[in-house]
Amino acid sequence: MQTEALALLARAGVRVSPAALASRRLAVEAEDGDYRFIFVKPADVPVYVEHGIADCGVVGRDVLLETGADVLQPLDLKIGCCRLAVAAKEGASGARAGVLHVATKYPRVAAAHFGSRGVPVEIIELSGSVELAPVLGLADCIVDLVETGRTLAENGLAVVETIADSTARLVVNRASYQLKAPAVAALIEALSEAVKTVNRKS
Ligand code: PRP
């Protein structure tokens, strides 16, 4: 998503030099010097924005649903389109007695989803390669991101149901939205135009 997000930002007039991107520096200045970028893991984006270390961030809706971060979400960037879904071994029977074992990187989303249906679950939290869990018998099903569906298919899994669609969102710190209103509004406006242009072309 980073490449797509940087392309959208460049279209909105906020550019990072190729040299800065090629470096291992985690905080770099934009070419015009008006913005400073920090590069962090997806789950950490709302943390930096909620604490006001970053005024704005780009992060998937999946992460926002999981973290429940208290940030503003003024713009859908319409990139990084995917869905959060329940998946299980192809042909696995849906009906089973007892506790459903669910492996996931999204424990809160998974617990809320099955909780709302009154399905008793044991959530097994993993940090990646979640698709392995049903294959190796660690879990009955998974809750994970599905983009092309290739990882599921190549591991003999299939989507059982979609929990939520996800795209990248521009998120803004609540205080920055007020205190830096002109700059934040200008960025939202420029990005909004960039999103429209990209989507008109495709
Ligand atoms: C994500 C997700 C799936 C995969 C889905 O994993 O967790 O594993 O992408 O993509 P697909 O539907 O196009 O196959 P990620 O690349 O973030 O790696 P991870 O498994 O290490 O979390």
PDB file of C-alpha atoms and ligand atoms in Angstrom:
ATOM      1  CA  MET A   1       0.000   0.000   0.000  1.00  0.00           C
ATOM      2  CA  GLN A   2       2.970   2.325   0.643  1.00  0.00           C
ATOM      3  CA  THR A   3       3.774   2.631  -3.074  1.00  0.00           C
ATOM      4  CA  GLU A   4       0.173   3.437  -3.951  1.00  0.00           C
ATOM      5  CA  ALA A   5      -0.115   5.908  -1.070  1.00  0.00           C
ATOM      6  CA  LEU A   6       3.106   7.704  -2.085  1.00  0.00           C
ATOM      7  CA  ALA A   7       1.874   7.909  -5.704  1.00  0.00           C
ATOM      8  CA  LEU A   8      -1.379   9.465  -4.505  1.00  0.00           C
ATOM      9  CA  LEU A   9       0.484  11.925  -2.277  1.00  0.00           C
ATOM     10  CA  ALA A  10       2.791  12.866  -5.187  1.00  0.00           C
ATOM     11  CA  ARG A  11      -0.281  13.550  -7.303  1.00  0.00           C
ATOM     12  CA  ALA A  12      -1.493  15.758  -4.453  1.00  0.00           C
ATOM     13  CA  GLY A  13       1.818  17.683  -4.595  1.00  0.00           C
ATOM     14  CA  VAL A  14       3.557  16.029  -1.635  1.00  0.00           C
ATOM     15  CA  ARG A  15       6.681  14.281  -2.907  1.00  0.00           C
ATOM     16  CA  VAL A  16       9.431  12.289  -1.244  1.00  0.00           C
ATOM     17  CA  SER A  17      12.715  12.035  -3.180  1.00  0.00           C
ATOM     18  CA  PRO A  18      13.742   8.612  -4.531  1.00  0.00           C
ATOM     19  CA  ALA A  19      16.994   8.940  -2.522  1.00  0.00           C
ATOM     20  CA  ALA A  20      15.063   9.379   0.726  1.00  0.00           C
ATOM     21  CA  LEU A  21      12.848   6.408  -0.134  1.00  0.00           C
ATOM     22  CA  ALA A  22      15.840   4.229  -1.003  1.00  0.00           C
ATOM     23  CA  SER A  23      17.494   5.007   2.328  1.00  0.00           C
ATOM     24  CA  ARG A  24      16.850   3.153   5.588  1.00  0.00           C
ATOM     25  CA  ARG A  25      15.862   6.383   7.331  1.00  0.00           C
ATOM     26  CA  LEU A  26      12.454   6.062   8.979  1.00  0.00           C
ATOM     27  CA  ALA A  27      11.730   9.782   9.106  1.00  0.00           C
ATOM     28  CA  VAL A  28      12.325  11.843   5.965  1.00  0.00           C
ATOM     29  CA  GLU A  29      11.447  15.308   4.716  1.00  0.00           C
ATOM     30  CA  ALA A  30       9.182  15.759   1.704  1.00  0.00           C
ATOM     31  CA  GLU A  31      10.885  17.489  -1.231  1.00  0.00           C
ATOM     32  CA  ASP A  32       9.249  20.854  -0.549  1.00  0.00           C
ATOM     33  CA  GLY A  33      10.169  20.689   3.148  1.00  0.00           C
ATOM     34  CA  ASP A  34       6.572  21.309   4.279  1.00  0.00           C
ATOM     35  CA  TYR A  35       5.955  17.723   5.372  1.00  0.00           C
ATOM     36  CA  ARG A  36       7.901  15.137   7.290  1.00  0.00           C
ATOM     37  CA  PHE A  37       7.125  11.481   6.662  1.00  0.00           C
ATOM     38  CA  ILE A  38       7.550   8.662   9.136  1.00  0.00           C
ATOM     39  CA  PHE A  39       7.405   5.030   8.067  1.00  0.00           C
ATOM     40  CA  VAL A  40       5.955   2.612  10.602  1.00  0.00           C
ATOM     41  CA  LYS A  41       4.170  -0.758  10.620  1.00  0.00           C
ATOM     42  CA  PRO A  42       0.438  -0.586   9.773  1.00  0.00           C
ATOM     43  CA  ALA A  43      -0.730  -1.274  13.339  1.00  0.00           C
ATOM     44  CA  ASP A  44       1.465   1.575  14.629  1.00  0.00           C
ATOM     45  CA  VAL A  45       0.058   4.251  12.282  1.00  0.00           C
ATOM     46  CA  PRO A  46      -3.013   5.004  14.458  1.00  0.00           C
ATOM     47  CA  VAL A  47      -0.797   4.997  17.566  1.00  0.00           C
ATOM     48  CA  TYR A  48       1.436   7.802  16.230  1.00  0.00           C
ATOM     49  CA  VAL A  49      -1.575   9.763  14.960  1.00  0.00           C
ATOM     50  CA  GLU A  50      -3.694   9.339  18.106  1.00  0.00           C
ATOM     51  CA  HIS A  51      -0.755  10.558  20.224  1.00  0.00           C
ATOM     52  CA  GLY A  52      -0.212  13.543  17.910  1.00  0.00           C
ATOM     53  CA  ILE A  53       3.346  12.563  16.962  1.00  0.00           C
ATOM     54  CA  ALA A  54       2.045  12.470  13.399  1.00  0.00           C
ATOM     55  CA  ASP A  55      -0.719  14.888  12.399  1.00  0.00           C
ATOM     56  CA  CYS A  56      -1.961  12.584   9.642  1.00  0.00           C
ATOM     57  CA  GLY A  57      -1.548   8.973   8.606  1.00  0.00           C
ATOM     58  CA  VAL A  58      -2.464   6.481   5.928  1.00  0.00           C
ATOM     59  CA  VAL A  59      -3.771   3.160   7.199  1.00  0.00           C
ATOM     60  CA  GLY A  60      -6.162   0.390   6.229  1.00  0.00           C
ATOM     61  CA  ARG A  61      -9.701   0.296   7.582  1.00  0.00           C
ATOM     62  CA  ASP A  62      -8.893  -3.224   8.819  1.00  0.00           C
ATOM     63  CA  VAL A  63      -6.319  -1.796  11.239  1.00  0.00           C
ATOM     64  CA  LEU A  64      -8.703   0.940  12.399  1.00  0.00           C
ATOM     65  CA  LEU A  65     -11.416  -1.638  13.097  1.00  0.00           C
ATOM     66  CA  GLU A  66      -8.976  -3.751  15.086  1.00  0.00           C
ATOM     67  CA  THR A  67      -7.347  -0.975  17.115  1.00  0.00           C
ATOM     68  CA  GLY A  68     -10.440   1.190  17.629  1.00  0.00           C
ATOM     69  CA  ALA A  69      -8.104   4.208  17.570  1.00  0.00           C
ATOM     70  CA  ASP A  70      -9.577   7.610  18.420  1.00  0.00           C
ATOM     71  CA  VAL A  71      -8.623   9.394  15.184  1.00  0.00           C
ATOM     72  CA  LEU A  72     -10.594  11.266  12.530  1.00  0.00           C
ATOM     73  CA  GLN A  73     -11.079   9.520   9.181  1.00  0.00           C
ATOM     74  CA  PRO A  74     -11.868  12.293   6.685  1.00  0.00           C
ATOM     75  CA  LEU A  75     -10.993  10.509   3.452  1.00  0.00           C
ATOM     76  CA  ASP A  76     -11.223   7.095   1.799  1.00  0.00           C
ATOM     77  CA  LEU A  77      -8.146   6.898  -0.433  1.00  0.00           C
ATOM     78  CA  LYS A  78      -9.643   3.988  -2.404  1.00  0.00           C
ATOM     79  CA  ILE A  79      -6.357   2.103  -2.573  1.00  0.00           C
ATOM     80  CA  GLY A  80      -5.377  -1.149  -0.866  1.00  0.00           C
ATOM     81  CA  CYS A  81      -8.824  -2.615  -1.519  1.00  0.00           C
ATOM     82  CA  CYS A  82      -9.354  -5.904   0.282  1.00  0.00           C
ATOM     83  CA  ARG A  83     -11.726  -7.523   2.763  1.00  0.00           C
ATOM     84  CA  LEU A  84     -11.601  -9.005   6.209  1.00  0.00           C
ATOM     85  CA  ALA A  85     -13.080 -12.475   5.945  1.00  0.00           C
ATOM     86  CA  VAL A  86     -13.635 -15.734   7.747  1.00  0.00           C
ATOM     87  CA  ALA A  87     -12.024 -18.603   5.829  1.00  0.00           C
ATOM     88  CA  ALA A  88     -11.788 -22.327   6.393  1.00  0.00           C
ATOM     89  CA  LYS A  89     -10.575 -25.453   4.619  1.00  0.00           C
ATOM     90  CA  GLU A  90     -12.368 -25.918   1.334  1.00  0.00           C
ATOM     91  CA  GLY A  91     -15.322 -28.247   1.816  1.00  0.00           C
ATOM     92  CA  ALA A  92     -15.121 -28.074   5.636  1.00  0.00           C
ATOM     93  CA  SER A  93     -18.506 -28.510   7.274  1.00  0.00           C
ATOM     94  CA  GLY A  94     -19.838 -25.300   8.815  1.00  0.00           C
ATOM     95  CA  ALA A  95     -21.689 -27.089  11.611  1.00  0.00           C
ATOM     96  CA  ARG A  96     -19.608 -28.187  14.606  1.00  0.00           C
ATOM     97  CA  ALA A  97     -20.136 -28.655  18.270  1.00  0.00           C
ATOM     98  CA  GLY A  98     -18.175 -26.888  21.026  1.00  0.00           C
ATOM     99  CA  VAL A  99     -15.772 -24.008  20.839  1.00  0.00           C
ATOM    100  CA  LEU A 100     -14.635 -22.755  17.430  1.00  0.00           C
ATOM    101  CA  HIS A 101     -10.876 -22.188  17.278  1.00  0.00           C
ATOM    102  CA  VAL A 102     -10.142 -19.056  15.264  1.00  0.00           C
ATOM    103  CA  ALA A 103      -6.604 -18.044  14.276  1.00  0.00           C
ATOM    104  CA  THR A 104      -6.085 -14.394  13.399  1.00  0.00           C
ATOM    105  CA  LYS A 105      -4.039 -11.196  13.442  1.00  0.00           C
ATOM    106  CA  TYR A 106      -7.337  -9.431  14.261  1.00  0.00           C
ATOM    107  CA  PRO A 107      -8.387 -10.747  17.710  1.00  0.00           C
ATOM    108  CA  ARG A 108     -10.797  -7.906  18.481  1.00  0.00           C
ATOM    109  CA  VAL A 109     -12.548  -8.009  15.109  1.00  0.00           C
ATOM    110  CA  ALA A 110     -12.813 -11.808  15.283  1.00  0.00           C
ATOM    111  CA  ALA A 111     -14.122 -11.857  18.869  1.00  0.00           C
ATOM    112  CA  ALA A 112     -16.700  -9.151  18.083  1.00  0.00           C
ATOM    113  CA  HIS A 113     -17.822 -10.927  14.917  1.00  0.00           C
ATOM    114  CA  PHE A 114     -18.414 -14.322  16.492  1.00  0.00           C
ATOM    115  CA  GLY A 115     -19.589 -12.754  19.770  1.00  0.00           C
ATOM    116  CA  SER A 116     -22.374 -10.889  17.945  1.00  0.00           C
ATOM    117  CA  ARG A 117     -23.610 -14.272  16.695  1.00  0.00           C
ATOM    118  CA  GLY A 118     -23.314 -15.998  20.045  1.00  0.00           C
ATOM    119  CA  VAL A 119     -20.735 -18.435  18.692  1.00  0.00           C
ATOM    120  CA  PRO A 120     -18.310 -19.570  21.429  1.00  0.00           C
ATOM    121  CA  VAL A 121     -14.736 -19.119  20.196  1.00  0.00           C
ATOM    122  CA  GLU A 122     -11.181 -19.439  21.317  1.00  0.00           C
ATOM    123  CA  ILE A 123      -9.104 -16.814  19.566  1.00  0.00           C
ATOM    124  CA  ILE A 124      -5.563 -17.859  18.690  1.00  0.00           C
ATOM    125  CA  GLU A 125      -3.555 -14.723  17.947  1.00  0.00           C
ATOM    126  CA  LEU A 126      -0.862 -15.040  15.286  1.00  0.00           C
ATOM    127  CA  SER A 127       1.389 -12.444  13.671  1.00  0.00           C
ATOM    128  CA  GLY A 128       1.392 -13.674  10.084  1.00  0.00           C
ATOM    129  CA  SER A 129       1.013 -16.607   7.674  1.00  0.00           C
ATOM    130  CA  VAL A 130      -2.357 -17.165   9.340  1.00  0.00           C
ATOM    131  CA  GLU A 131      -3.512 -19.411   6.480  1.00  0.00           C
ATOM    132  CA  LEU A 132      -1.315 -22.193   7.828  1.00  0.00           C
ATOM    133  CA  ALA A 133      -3.375 -22.580  11.002  1.00  0.00           C
ATOM    134  CA  PRO A 134      -6.355 -24.544   9.612  1.00  0.00           C
ATOM    135  CA  VAL A 135      -4.084 -26.509   7.283  1.00  0.00           C
ATOM    136  CA  LEU A 136      -1.952 -27.756  10.183  1.00  0.00           C
ATOM    137  CA  GLY A 137      -4.865 -28.209  12.606  1.00  0.00           C
ATOM    138  CA  LEU A 138      -4.111 -25.267  14.906  1.00  0.00           C
ATOM    139  CA  ALA A 139      -7.521 -23.718  14.206  1.00  0.00           C
ATOM    140  CA  ASP A 140     -10.895 -24.498  12.613  1.00  0.00           C
ATOM    141  CA  CYS A 141     -10.926 -21.251  10.670  1.00  0.00           C
ATOM    142  CA  ILE A 142      -9.169 -17.915  10.288  1.00  0.00           C
ATOM    143  CA  VAL A 143     -10.128 -14.263  10.189  1.00  0.00           C
ATOM    144  CA  ASP A 144      -7.733 -12.542   7.813  1.00  0.00           C
ATOM    145  CA  LEU A 145      -7.330 -10.095   4.953  1.00  0.00           C
ATOM    146  CA  VAL A 146      -8.180 -11.339   1.497  1.00  0.00           C
ATOM    147  CA  GLU A 147      -7.051  -9.311  -1.475  1.00  0.00           C
ATOM    148  CA  THR A 148      -6.751 -11.490  -4.585  1.00  0.00           C
ATOM    149  CA  GLY A 149      -7.699 -14.703  -2.758  1.00  0.00           C
ATOM    150  CA  ARG A 150      -4.533 -16.363  -4.033  1.00  0.00           C
ATOM    151  CA  THR A 151      -3.061 -17.175  -0.610  1.00  0.00           C
ATOM    152  CA  LEU A 152      -6.308 -18.849   0.453  1.00  0.00           C
ATOM    153  CA  ALA A 153      -6.659 -20.835  -2.771  1.00  0.00           C
ATOM    154  CA  GLU A 154      -3.036 -22.006  -2.787  1.00  0.00           C
ATOM    155  CA  ASN A 155      -3.443 -23.298   0.771  1.00  0.00           C
ATOM    156  CA  GLY A 156      -6.725 -25.101   0.119  1.00  0.00           C
ATOM    157  CA  LEU A 157      -8.882 -22.564   1.966  1.00  0.00           C
ATOM    158  CA  ALA A 158     -12.023 -20.712   0.913  1.00  0.00           C
ATOM    159  CA  VAL A 159     -13.916 -17.673   2.185  1.00  0.00           C
ATOM    160  CA  VAL A 160     -16.839 -18.595   4.458  1.00  0.00           C
ATOM    161  CA  GLU A 161     -18.077 -15.028   4.908  1.00  0.00           C
ATOM    162  CA  THR A 162     -16.935 -11.424   4.576  1.00  0.00           C
ATOM    163  CA  ILE A 163     -16.823  -9.388   7.786  1.00  0.00           C
ATOM    164  CA  ALA A 164     -15.893  -5.982   6.346  1.00  0.00           C
ATOM    165  CA  ASP A 165     -14.473  -4.360   3.230  1.00  0.00           C
ATOM    166  CA  SER A 166     -11.285  -2.390   3.703  1.00  0.00           C
ATOM    167  CA  THR A 167      -9.448   0.389   1.876  1.00  0.00           C
ATOM    168  CA  ALA A 168      -6.745   2.811   2.936  1.00  0.00           C
ATOM    169  CA  ARG A 169      -7.954   5.829   4.905  1.00  0.00           C
ATOM    170  CA  LEU A 170      -6.403   9.204   5.598  1.00  0.00           C
ATOM    171  CA  VAL A 171      -6.531   9.580   9.372  1.00  0.00           C
ATOM    172  CA  VAL A 172      -6.012  12.827  11.264  1.00  0.00           C
ATOM    173  CA  ASN A 173      -5.210  13.609  14.884  1.00  0.00           C
ATOM    174  CA  ARG A 174      -8.195  15.336  16.547  1.00  0.00           C
ATOM    175  CA  ALA A 175      -6.170  18.271  17.905  1.00  0.00           C
ATOM    176  CA  SER A 176      -4.205  18.755  14.656  1.00  0.00           C
ATOM    177  CA  TYR A 177      -7.500  18.917  12.762  1.00  0.00           C
ATOM    178  CA  GLN A 178      -8.347  22.055  14.779  1.00  0.00           C
ATOM    179  CA  LEU A 179      -4.932  23.575  15.480  1.00  0.00           C
ATOM    180  CA  LYS A 180      -3.506  23.093  11.982  1.00  0.00           C
ATOM    181  CA  ALA A 181      -6.843  23.458  10.202  1.00  0.00           C
ATOM    182  CA  PRO A 182      -5.633  25.286   7.041  1.00  0.00           C
ATOM    183  CA  ALA A 183      -2.776  22.825   6.362  1.00  0.00           C
ATOM    184  CA  VAL A 184      -4.879  19.764   7.149  1.00  0.00           C
ATOM    185  CA  ALA A 185      -7.805  21.012   5.051  1.00  0.00           C
ATOM    186  CA  ALA A 186      -5.446  21.738   2.124  1.00  0.00           C
ATOM    187  CA  LEU A 187      -3.997  18.226   2.311  1.00  0.00           C
ATOM    188  CA  ILE A 188      -7.456  16.626   2.466  1.00  0.00           C
ATOM    189  CA  GLU A 189      -8.597  18.710  -0.506  1.00  0.00           C
ATOM    190  CA  ALA A 190      -5.499  17.905  -2.601  1.00  0.00           C
ATOM    191  CA  LEU A 191      -5.705  14.195  -1.793  1.00  0.00           C
ATOM    192  CA  SER A 192      -9.426  14.150  -2.479  1.00  0.00           C
ATOM    193  CA  GLU A 193      -8.777  15.595  -5.959  1.00  0.00           C
ATOM    194  CA  ALA A 194      -5.998  13.045  -6.529  1.00  0.00           C
ATOM    195  CA  VAL A 195      -8.342  10.183  -5.557  1.00  0.00           C
ATOM    196  CA  LYS A 196     -11.005  11.505  -7.953  1.00  0.00           C
ATOM    197  CA  THR A 197      -8.489  11.822 -10.812  1.00  0.00           C
ATOM    198  CA  VAL A 198      -7.119   8.312 -10.303  1.00  0.00           C
ATOM    199  CA  ASN A 199     -10.613   6.811 -10.124  1.00  0.00           C
ATOM    200  CA  ARG A 200     -11.797   8.720 -13.216  1.00  0.00           C
ATOM    201  CA  LYS A 201      -8.901   7.184 -15.163  1.00  0.00           C
ATOM    202  CA  SER A 202      -9.495   3.594 -14.043  1.00  0.00           C
TER     203      SER A 202
HETATM  204  C1  PRP B   1      -1.937 -10.557   3.781  1.00  0.00           C
HETATM  205  C2  PRP B   1      -3.039 -11.394   4.385  1.00  0.00           C
HETATM  206  C3  PRP B   1      -3.015 -12.632   3.533  1.00  0.00           C
HETATM  207  C4  PRP B   1      -2.603 -12.099   2.178  1.00  0.00           C
HETATM  208  C5  PRP B   1      -3.824 -11.998   1.307  1.00  0.00           C
HETATM  209  O1  PRP B   1      -0.742 -11.028   4.286  1.00  0.00           O
HETATM  210  O2  PRP B   1      -2.802 -11.631   5.766  1.00  0.00           O
HETATM  211  O3  PRP B   1      -2.082 -13.562   4.013  1.00  0.00           O
HETATM  212  O4  PRP B   1      -2.032 -10.801   2.382  1.00  0.00           O
HETATM  213  O5  PRP B   1      -3.509 -11.599  -0.012  1.00  0.00           O
HETATM  214  P1  PRP B   1      -4.107 -12.371  -1.276  1.00  0.00           P
HETATM  215  O6  PRP B   1      -5.589 -12.561  -1.046  1.00  0.00           O
HETATM  216  O7  PRP B   1      -3.825 -11.432  -2.424  1.00  0.00           O
HETATM  217  O8  PRP B   1      -3.394 -13.666  -1.427  1.00  0.00           O
HETATM  218  P2  PRP B   1       0.581 -10.174   4.332  1.00  0.00           P
HETATM  219  O9  PRP B   1       1.119 -10.026   2.954  1.00  0.00           O
HETATM  220  O10 PRP B   1       0.310  -8.921   5.056  1.00  0.00           O
HETATM  221  O11 PRP B   1       1.582 -11.131   5.130  1.00  0.00           O
HETATM  222  P3  PRP B   1       1.420 -11.928   6.511  1.00  0.00           P
HETATM  223  O12 PRP B   1       0.673 -13.186   6.215  1.00  0.00           O
HETATM  224  O13 PRP B   1       2.816 -12.181   6.930  1.00  0.00           O
HETATM  225  O14 PRP B   1       0.668 -11.038   7.455  1.00  0.00           O
END
